[in-house]
Short mmCIF file of C-alpha atoms in Angstrom, two decimals:
data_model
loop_
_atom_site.label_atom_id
_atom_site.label_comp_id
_atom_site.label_asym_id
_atom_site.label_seq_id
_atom_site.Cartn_x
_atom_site.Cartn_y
_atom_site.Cartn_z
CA UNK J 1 -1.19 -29.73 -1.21
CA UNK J 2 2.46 -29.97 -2.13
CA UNK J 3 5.25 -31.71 -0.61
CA UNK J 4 7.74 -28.52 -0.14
CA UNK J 5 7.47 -25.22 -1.20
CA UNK J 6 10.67 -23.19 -1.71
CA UNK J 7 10.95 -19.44 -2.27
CA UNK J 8 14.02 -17.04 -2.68
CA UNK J 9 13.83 -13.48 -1.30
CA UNK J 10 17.07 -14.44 0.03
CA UNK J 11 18.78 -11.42 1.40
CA UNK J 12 17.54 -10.58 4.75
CA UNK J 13 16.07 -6.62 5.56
CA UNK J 14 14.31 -5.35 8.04
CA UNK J 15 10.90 -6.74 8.36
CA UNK J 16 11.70 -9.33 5.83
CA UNK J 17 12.98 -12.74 6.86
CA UNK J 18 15.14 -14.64 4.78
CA UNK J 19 13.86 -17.47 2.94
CA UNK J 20 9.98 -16.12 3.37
CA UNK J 21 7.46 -15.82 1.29
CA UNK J 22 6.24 -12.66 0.42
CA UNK J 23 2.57 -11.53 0.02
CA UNK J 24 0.70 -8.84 -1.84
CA UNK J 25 -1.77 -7.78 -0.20
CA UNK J 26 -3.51 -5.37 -2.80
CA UNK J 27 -6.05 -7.00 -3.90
CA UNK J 28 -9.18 -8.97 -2.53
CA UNK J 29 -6.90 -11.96 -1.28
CA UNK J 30 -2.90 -12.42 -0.48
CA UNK J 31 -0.66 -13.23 -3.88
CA UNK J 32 2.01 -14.91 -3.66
CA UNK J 33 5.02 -12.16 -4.66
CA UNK J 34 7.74 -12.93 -7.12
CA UNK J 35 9.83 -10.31 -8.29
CA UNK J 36 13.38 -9.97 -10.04
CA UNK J 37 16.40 -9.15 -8.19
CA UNK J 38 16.91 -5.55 -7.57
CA UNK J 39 18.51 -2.88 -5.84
CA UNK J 40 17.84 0.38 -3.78
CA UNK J 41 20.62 2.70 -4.70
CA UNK J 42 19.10 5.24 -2.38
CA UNK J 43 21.57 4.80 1.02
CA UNK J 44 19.04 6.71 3.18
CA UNK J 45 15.64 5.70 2.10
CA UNK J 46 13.80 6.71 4.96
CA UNK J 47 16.31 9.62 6.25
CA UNK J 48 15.86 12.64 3.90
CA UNK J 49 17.77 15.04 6.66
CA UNK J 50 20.64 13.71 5.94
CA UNK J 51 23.90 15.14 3.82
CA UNK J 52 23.29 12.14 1.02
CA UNK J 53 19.52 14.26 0.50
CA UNK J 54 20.36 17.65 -1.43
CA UNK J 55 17.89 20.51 -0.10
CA UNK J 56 18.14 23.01 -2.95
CA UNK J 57 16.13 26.13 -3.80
CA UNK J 58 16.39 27.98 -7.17
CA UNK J 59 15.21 31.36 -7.92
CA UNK J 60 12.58 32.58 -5.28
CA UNK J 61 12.34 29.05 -4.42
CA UNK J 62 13.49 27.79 -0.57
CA UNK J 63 15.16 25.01 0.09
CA UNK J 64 13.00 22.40 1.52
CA UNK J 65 12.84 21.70 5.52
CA UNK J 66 13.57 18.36 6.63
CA UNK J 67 11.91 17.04 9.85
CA UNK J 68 12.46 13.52 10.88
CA UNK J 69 10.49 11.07 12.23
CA UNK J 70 7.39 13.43 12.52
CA UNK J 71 4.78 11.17 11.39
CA UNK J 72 3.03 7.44 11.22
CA UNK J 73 4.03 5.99 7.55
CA UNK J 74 2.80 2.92 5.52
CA UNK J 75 4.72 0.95 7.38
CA UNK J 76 2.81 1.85 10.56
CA UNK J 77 5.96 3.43 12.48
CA UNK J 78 6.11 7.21 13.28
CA UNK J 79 9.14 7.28 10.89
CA UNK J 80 7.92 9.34 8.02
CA UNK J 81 9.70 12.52 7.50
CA UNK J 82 7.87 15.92 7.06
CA UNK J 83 9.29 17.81 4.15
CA UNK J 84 8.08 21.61 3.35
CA UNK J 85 8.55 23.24 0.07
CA UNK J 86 8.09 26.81 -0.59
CA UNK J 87 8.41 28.86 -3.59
CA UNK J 88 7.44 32.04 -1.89
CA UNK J 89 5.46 33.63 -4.52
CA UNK J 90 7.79 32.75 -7.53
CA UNK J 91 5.95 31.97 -10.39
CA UNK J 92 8.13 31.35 -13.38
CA UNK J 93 10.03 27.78 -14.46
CA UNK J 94 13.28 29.48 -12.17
CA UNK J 95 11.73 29.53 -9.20
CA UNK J 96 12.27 25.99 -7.51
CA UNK J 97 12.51 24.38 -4.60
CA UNK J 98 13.51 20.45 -4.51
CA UNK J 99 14.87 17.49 -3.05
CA UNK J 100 17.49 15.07 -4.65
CA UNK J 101 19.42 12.32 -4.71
CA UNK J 102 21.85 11.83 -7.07
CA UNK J 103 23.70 8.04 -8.36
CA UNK J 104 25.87 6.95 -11.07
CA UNK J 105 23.72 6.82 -14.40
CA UNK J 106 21.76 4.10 -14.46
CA UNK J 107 19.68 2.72 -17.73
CA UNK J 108 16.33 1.83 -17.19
CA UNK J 109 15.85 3.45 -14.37
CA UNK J 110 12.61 3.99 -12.23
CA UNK J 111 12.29 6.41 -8.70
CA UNK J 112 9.63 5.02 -6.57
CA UNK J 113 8.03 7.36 -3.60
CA UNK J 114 5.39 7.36 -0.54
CA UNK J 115 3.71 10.61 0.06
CA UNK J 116 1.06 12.23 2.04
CA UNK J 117 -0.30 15.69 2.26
CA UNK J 118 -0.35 17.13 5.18
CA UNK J 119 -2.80 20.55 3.93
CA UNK J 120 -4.90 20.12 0.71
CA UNK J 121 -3.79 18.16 -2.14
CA UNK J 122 -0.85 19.43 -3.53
CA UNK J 123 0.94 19.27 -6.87
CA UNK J 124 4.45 18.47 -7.28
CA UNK J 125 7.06 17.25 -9.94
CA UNK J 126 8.98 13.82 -9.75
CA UNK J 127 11.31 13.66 -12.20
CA UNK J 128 13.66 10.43 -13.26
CA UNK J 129 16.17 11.19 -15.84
CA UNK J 130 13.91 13.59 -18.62
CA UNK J 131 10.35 12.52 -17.64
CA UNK J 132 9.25 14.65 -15.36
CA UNK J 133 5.45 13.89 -13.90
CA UNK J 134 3.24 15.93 -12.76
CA UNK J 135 1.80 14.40 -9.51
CA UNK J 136 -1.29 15.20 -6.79
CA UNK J 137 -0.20 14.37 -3.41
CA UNK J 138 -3.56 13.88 -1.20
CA UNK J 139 -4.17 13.04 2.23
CA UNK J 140 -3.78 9.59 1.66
CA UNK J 141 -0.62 7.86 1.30
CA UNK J 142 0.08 6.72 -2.53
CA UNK J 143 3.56 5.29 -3.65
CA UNK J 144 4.10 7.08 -6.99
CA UNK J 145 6.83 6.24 -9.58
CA UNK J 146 8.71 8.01 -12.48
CA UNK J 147 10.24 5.58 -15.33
CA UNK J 148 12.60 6.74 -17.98
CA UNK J 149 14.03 3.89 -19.89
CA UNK J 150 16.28 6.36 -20.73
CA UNK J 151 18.04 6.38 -17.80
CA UNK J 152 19.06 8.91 -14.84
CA UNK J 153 21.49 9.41 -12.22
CA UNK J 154 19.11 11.37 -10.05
CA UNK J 155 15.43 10.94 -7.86
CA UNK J 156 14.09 14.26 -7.39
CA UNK J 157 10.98 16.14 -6.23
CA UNK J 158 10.55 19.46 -7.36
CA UNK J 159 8.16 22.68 -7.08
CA UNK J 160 7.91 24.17 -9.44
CA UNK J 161 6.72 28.12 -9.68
CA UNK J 162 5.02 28.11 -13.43
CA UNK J 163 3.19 24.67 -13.23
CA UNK J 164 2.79 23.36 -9.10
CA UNK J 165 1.59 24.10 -6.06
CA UNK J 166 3.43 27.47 -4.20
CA UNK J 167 4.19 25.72 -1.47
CA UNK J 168 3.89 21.89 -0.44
CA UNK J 169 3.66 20.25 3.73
CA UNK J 170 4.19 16.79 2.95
CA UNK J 171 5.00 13.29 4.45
CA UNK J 172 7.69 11.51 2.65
CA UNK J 173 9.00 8.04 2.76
CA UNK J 174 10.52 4.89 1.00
CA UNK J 175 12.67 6.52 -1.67
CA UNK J 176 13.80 3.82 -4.11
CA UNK J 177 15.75 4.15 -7.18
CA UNK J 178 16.84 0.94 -8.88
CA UNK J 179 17.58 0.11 -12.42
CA UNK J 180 14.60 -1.53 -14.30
CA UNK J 181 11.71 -0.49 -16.12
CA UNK J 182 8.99 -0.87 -13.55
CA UNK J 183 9.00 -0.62 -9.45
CA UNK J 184 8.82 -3.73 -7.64
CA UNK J 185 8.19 -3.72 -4.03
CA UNK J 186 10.13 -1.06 -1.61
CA UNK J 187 13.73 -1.92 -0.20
CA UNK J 188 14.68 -0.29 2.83
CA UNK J 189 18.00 1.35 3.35
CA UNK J 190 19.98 2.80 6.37
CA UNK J 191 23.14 3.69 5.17
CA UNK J 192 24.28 1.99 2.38
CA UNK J 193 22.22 0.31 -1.12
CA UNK J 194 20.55 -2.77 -0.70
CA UNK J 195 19.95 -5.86 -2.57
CA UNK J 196 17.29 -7.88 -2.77
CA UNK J 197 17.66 -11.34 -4.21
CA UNK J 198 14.89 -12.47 -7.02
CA UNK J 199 12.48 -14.87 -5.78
CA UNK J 200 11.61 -18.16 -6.78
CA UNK J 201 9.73 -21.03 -6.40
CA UNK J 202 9.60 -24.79 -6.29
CA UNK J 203 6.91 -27.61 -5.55
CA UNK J 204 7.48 -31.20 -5.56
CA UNK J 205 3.99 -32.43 -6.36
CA UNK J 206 4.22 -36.43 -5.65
CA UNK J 207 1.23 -38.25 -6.20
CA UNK J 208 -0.77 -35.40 -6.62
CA UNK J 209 -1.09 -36.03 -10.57
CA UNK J 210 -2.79 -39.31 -12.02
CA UNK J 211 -0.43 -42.05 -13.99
CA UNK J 212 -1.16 -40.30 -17.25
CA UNK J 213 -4.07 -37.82 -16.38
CA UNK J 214 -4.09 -34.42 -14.68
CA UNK J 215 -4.74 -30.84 -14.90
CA UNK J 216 -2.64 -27.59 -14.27
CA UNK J 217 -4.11 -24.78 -13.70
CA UNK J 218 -2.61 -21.03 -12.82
CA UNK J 219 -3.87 -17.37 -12.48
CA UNK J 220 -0.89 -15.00 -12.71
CA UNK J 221 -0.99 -11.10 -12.83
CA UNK J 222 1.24 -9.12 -14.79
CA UNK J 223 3.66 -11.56 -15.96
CA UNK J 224 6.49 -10.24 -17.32
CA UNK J 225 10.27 -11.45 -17.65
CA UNK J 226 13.12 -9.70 -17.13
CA UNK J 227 15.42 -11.11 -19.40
CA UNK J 228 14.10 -11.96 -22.69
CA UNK J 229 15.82 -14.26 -25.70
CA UNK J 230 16.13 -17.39 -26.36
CA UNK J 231 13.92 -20.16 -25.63
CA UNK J 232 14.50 -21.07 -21.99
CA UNK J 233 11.57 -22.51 -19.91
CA UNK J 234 10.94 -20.21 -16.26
CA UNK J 235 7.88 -21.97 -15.68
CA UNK J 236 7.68 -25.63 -16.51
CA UNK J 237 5.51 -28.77 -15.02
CA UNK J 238 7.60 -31.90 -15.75
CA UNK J 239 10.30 -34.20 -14.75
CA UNK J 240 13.05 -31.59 -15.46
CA UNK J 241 13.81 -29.16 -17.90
CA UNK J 242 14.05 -31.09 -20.94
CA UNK J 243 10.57 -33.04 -20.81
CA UNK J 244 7.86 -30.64 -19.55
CA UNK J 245 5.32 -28.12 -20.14
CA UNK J 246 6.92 -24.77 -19.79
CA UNK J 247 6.39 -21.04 -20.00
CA UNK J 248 9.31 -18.97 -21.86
CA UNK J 249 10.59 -15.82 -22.85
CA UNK J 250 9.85 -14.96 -26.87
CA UNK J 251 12.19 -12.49 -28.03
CA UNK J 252 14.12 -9.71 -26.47
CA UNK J 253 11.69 -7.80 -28.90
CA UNK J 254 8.83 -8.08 -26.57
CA UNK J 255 9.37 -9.69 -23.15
CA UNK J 256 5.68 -10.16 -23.23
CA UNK J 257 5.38 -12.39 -25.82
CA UNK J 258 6.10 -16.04 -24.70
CA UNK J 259 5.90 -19.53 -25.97
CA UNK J 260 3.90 -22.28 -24.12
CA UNK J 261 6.11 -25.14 -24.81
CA UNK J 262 6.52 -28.84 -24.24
CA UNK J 263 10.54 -29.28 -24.27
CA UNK J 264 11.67 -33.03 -25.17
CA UNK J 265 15.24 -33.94 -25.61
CA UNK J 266 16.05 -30.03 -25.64
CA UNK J 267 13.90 -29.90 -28.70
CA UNK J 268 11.13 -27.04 -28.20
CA UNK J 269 7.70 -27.22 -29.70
CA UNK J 270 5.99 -24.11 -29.76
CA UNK J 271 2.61 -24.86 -29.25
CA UNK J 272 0.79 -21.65 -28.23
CA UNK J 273 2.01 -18.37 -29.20
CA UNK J 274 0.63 -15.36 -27.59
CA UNK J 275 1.26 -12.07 -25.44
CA UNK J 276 -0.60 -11.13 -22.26
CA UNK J 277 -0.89 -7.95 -19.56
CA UNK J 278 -2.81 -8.01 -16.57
CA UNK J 279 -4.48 -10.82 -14.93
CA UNK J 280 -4.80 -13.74 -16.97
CA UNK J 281 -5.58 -17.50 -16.14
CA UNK J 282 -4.52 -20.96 -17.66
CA UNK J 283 -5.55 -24.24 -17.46
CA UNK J 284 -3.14 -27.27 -18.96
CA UNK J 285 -4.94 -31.23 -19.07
CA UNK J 286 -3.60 -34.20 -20.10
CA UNK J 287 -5.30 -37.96 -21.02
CA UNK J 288 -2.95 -40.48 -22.44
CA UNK J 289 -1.68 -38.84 -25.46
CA UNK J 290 -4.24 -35.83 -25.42
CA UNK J 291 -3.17 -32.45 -24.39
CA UNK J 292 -5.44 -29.16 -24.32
CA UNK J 293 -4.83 -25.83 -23.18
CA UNK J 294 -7.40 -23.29 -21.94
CA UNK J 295 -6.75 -19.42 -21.09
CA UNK J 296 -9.40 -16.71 -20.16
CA UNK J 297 -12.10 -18.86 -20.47
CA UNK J 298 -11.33 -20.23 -24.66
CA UNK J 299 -9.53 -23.33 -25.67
CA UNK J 300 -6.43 -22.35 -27.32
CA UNK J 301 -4.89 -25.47 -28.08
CA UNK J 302 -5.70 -29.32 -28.62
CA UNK J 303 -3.53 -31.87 -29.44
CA UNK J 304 -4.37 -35.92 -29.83
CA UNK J 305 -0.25 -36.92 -29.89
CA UNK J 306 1.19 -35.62 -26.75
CA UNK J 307 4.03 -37.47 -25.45
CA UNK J 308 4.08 -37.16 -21.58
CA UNK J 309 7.12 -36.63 -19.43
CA UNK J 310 8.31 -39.59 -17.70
CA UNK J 311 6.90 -37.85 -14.05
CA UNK J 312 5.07 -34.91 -13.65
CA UNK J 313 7.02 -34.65 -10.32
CA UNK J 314 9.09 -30.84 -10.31
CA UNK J 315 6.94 -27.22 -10.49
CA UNK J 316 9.39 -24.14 -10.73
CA UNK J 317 8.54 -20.62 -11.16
CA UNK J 318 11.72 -18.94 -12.43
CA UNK J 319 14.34 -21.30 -13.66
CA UNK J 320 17.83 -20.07 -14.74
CA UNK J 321 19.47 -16.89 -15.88
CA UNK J 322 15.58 -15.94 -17.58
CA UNK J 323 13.81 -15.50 -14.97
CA UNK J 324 9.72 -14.74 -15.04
CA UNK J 325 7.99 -12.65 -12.25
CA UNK J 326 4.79 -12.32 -11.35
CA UNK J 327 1.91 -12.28 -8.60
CA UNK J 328 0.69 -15.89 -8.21
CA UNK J 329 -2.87 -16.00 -7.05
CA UNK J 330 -3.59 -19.29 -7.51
CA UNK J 331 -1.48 -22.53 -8.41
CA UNK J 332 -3.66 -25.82 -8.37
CA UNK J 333 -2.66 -29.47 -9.83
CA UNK J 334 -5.34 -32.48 -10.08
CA UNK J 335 -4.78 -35.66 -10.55
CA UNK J 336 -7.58 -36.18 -12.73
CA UNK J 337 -8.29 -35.02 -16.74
CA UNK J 338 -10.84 -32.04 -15.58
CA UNK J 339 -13.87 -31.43 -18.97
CA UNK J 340 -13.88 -28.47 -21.27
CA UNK J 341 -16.35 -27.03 -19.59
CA UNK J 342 -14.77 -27.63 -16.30
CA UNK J 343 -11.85 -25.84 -17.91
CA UNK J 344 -13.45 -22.71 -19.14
CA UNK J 345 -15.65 -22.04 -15.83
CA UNK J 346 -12.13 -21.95 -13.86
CA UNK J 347 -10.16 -19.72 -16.51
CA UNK J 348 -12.88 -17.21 -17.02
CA UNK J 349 -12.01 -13.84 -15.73
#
């Protein structure tokens, strides 16, 4: 239970309302979504027949057919586009035929797609700046992505006569190219780039923590931050920014690595170092002066002079210009000291 909960997602697009939470819905229950701002610099993500899509064919290679709105997409709308590649029997690295769209370089850069056979599983290329992947389109929709950090002024899908398929019947939608090293969810575009504000959250937990007892406990997946540097707490359990328990970026060196800190009078105090990918889960508890901190199941920390925050009365998840993002499954706060073994059964994986 919490007081408020705010979250950011602030510009408003189609099917998303301003000010909304956002859930992920791939895996066994709904995550919270937080991601970093970002923007689709694709102006026709959805409309591939139009004159910002080049249609090109090379060698024996056709220029792809464009037919809008011809079938049902992820979204559940018949607004996916069929697109039909054909290299009509050219077989050397000449003979192409592809789609692109082309942008001002950008560095990283990432092209994000959704695509569905419509005939056997076919292979194509998707190429962002000079990685070019080799994908298997099946009759299933898949989003598939291409990262160069690099960087590219181009999303393109190619056939290519010495390594894919001769010809490819395909269903094609959500086009996103946006600077950053990994995708994060699909913006939609109709006409023009779009921006999606980063998301954030914050919980006023009053009397849900004891005087001087309590536990914190998260499970995050795939944390990562998008700025890295110096010492700056994005995730902190406190009375402000200055006296808490926070979560911060290491060093630009590795924006996995962060510090689990307890910040007092600006002064931080590193007191577990470590880096993480994937799921992971953490448990923080408090007694008096006590302080011990569990993740994945092992005690990682223990310490018998911990000086408290005045009120453990503010959660934030992404605080300031370094900003964390990650899918929240579960965020829970007791008001009570929970045991070590308490601890490990709810931070085993």
């Amino acid at each position: 239970a919490t007081d408020y909960i705010e979250t950011g997602a602030s510009t408003a697009q189609a099917g998303i309302l301003e000010d909304m939470p956002r859930l992920d819905y791939s895996g066994s229950c709904p995550a919270l979504l937080l991601e970093p701002q970002r923007s689709n610099l694709i102006t026709q993500s959805e409309y591939f027949g139009g004159s910002d899509w080049a249609k090109t064919g090379a060698g024996l290679g056709s220029a792809p057919i464009i037919t809008s709105n011809y079938g049902t997409s992820p979204e559940g709308l018949n607004n996916a586009s069929r697109a039909q590649f054909n290299l009509n029997g050219g077989t050397s690295g000449g003979d192409i035929s592809y789609l692109s769209f082309f942008v001002s370089s950008i560095t990283p850069a990432t092209n994000s797609v959704y695509l569905k056979s419509l005939t056997n599983d076919t292979i194509m290329t998707f190429r962002c700046g000079s990685t070019f992947k080799s994908i298997t389109i099946t009759s299933e929709w898949q989003r598939f992505d291409s990262i160069d950090a690099s960087g590219t002024d181009r999303f393109q899908l190619l056939l290519y006569g010495n390594s894919d398929s001769q010809s490819a019947d395909i269903l094609i939608y959500g086009a996103t190219l946006e600077a950053g090293s990994y995708p994060t969810s699909y913006i939609p575009t109709y006409g023009s780039s779009v921006t999606r504000s980063d998301d954030y959250m914050q919980v006023t937990p009053t009397d849900l923590l004891g005087s001087d007892t309590g536990t914190w406990f998260m499970e995050l997946d795939d944390l990562t931050f998008d700025i890295a540097g110096t010492q700056v707490p994005t995730i902190y359990l406190g009375d402000s920014t200055t006296n808490c328990l926070a979560i911060e970026p290491k060093s630009a060196a590795n924006n996995k690595g962060i510090f689990l800190v307890k910040e007092e009078s600006n002064v931080s105090t590193t007191l577990y170092d470590f880096t993480i990918s994937g799921k992971t889960k953490f448990c923080f508890v408090w007694s008096g002066t006590t302080l011990k901190v569990f993740r994945d199941g092992i005690i990682r920390y223990s310490s018998s002079s911990f000086t408290q925050p005045a009120n453990w009365d503010t959660f934030v998840f992404n605080h300031g210009t370094r900003e964390a993002f990650s899918e929240i499954n579960s965020v829970l706060l007791f008001p009570t000291a929970l045991t070590d073994s308490e601890c490990i059964a709810l931070t085993t994986l």
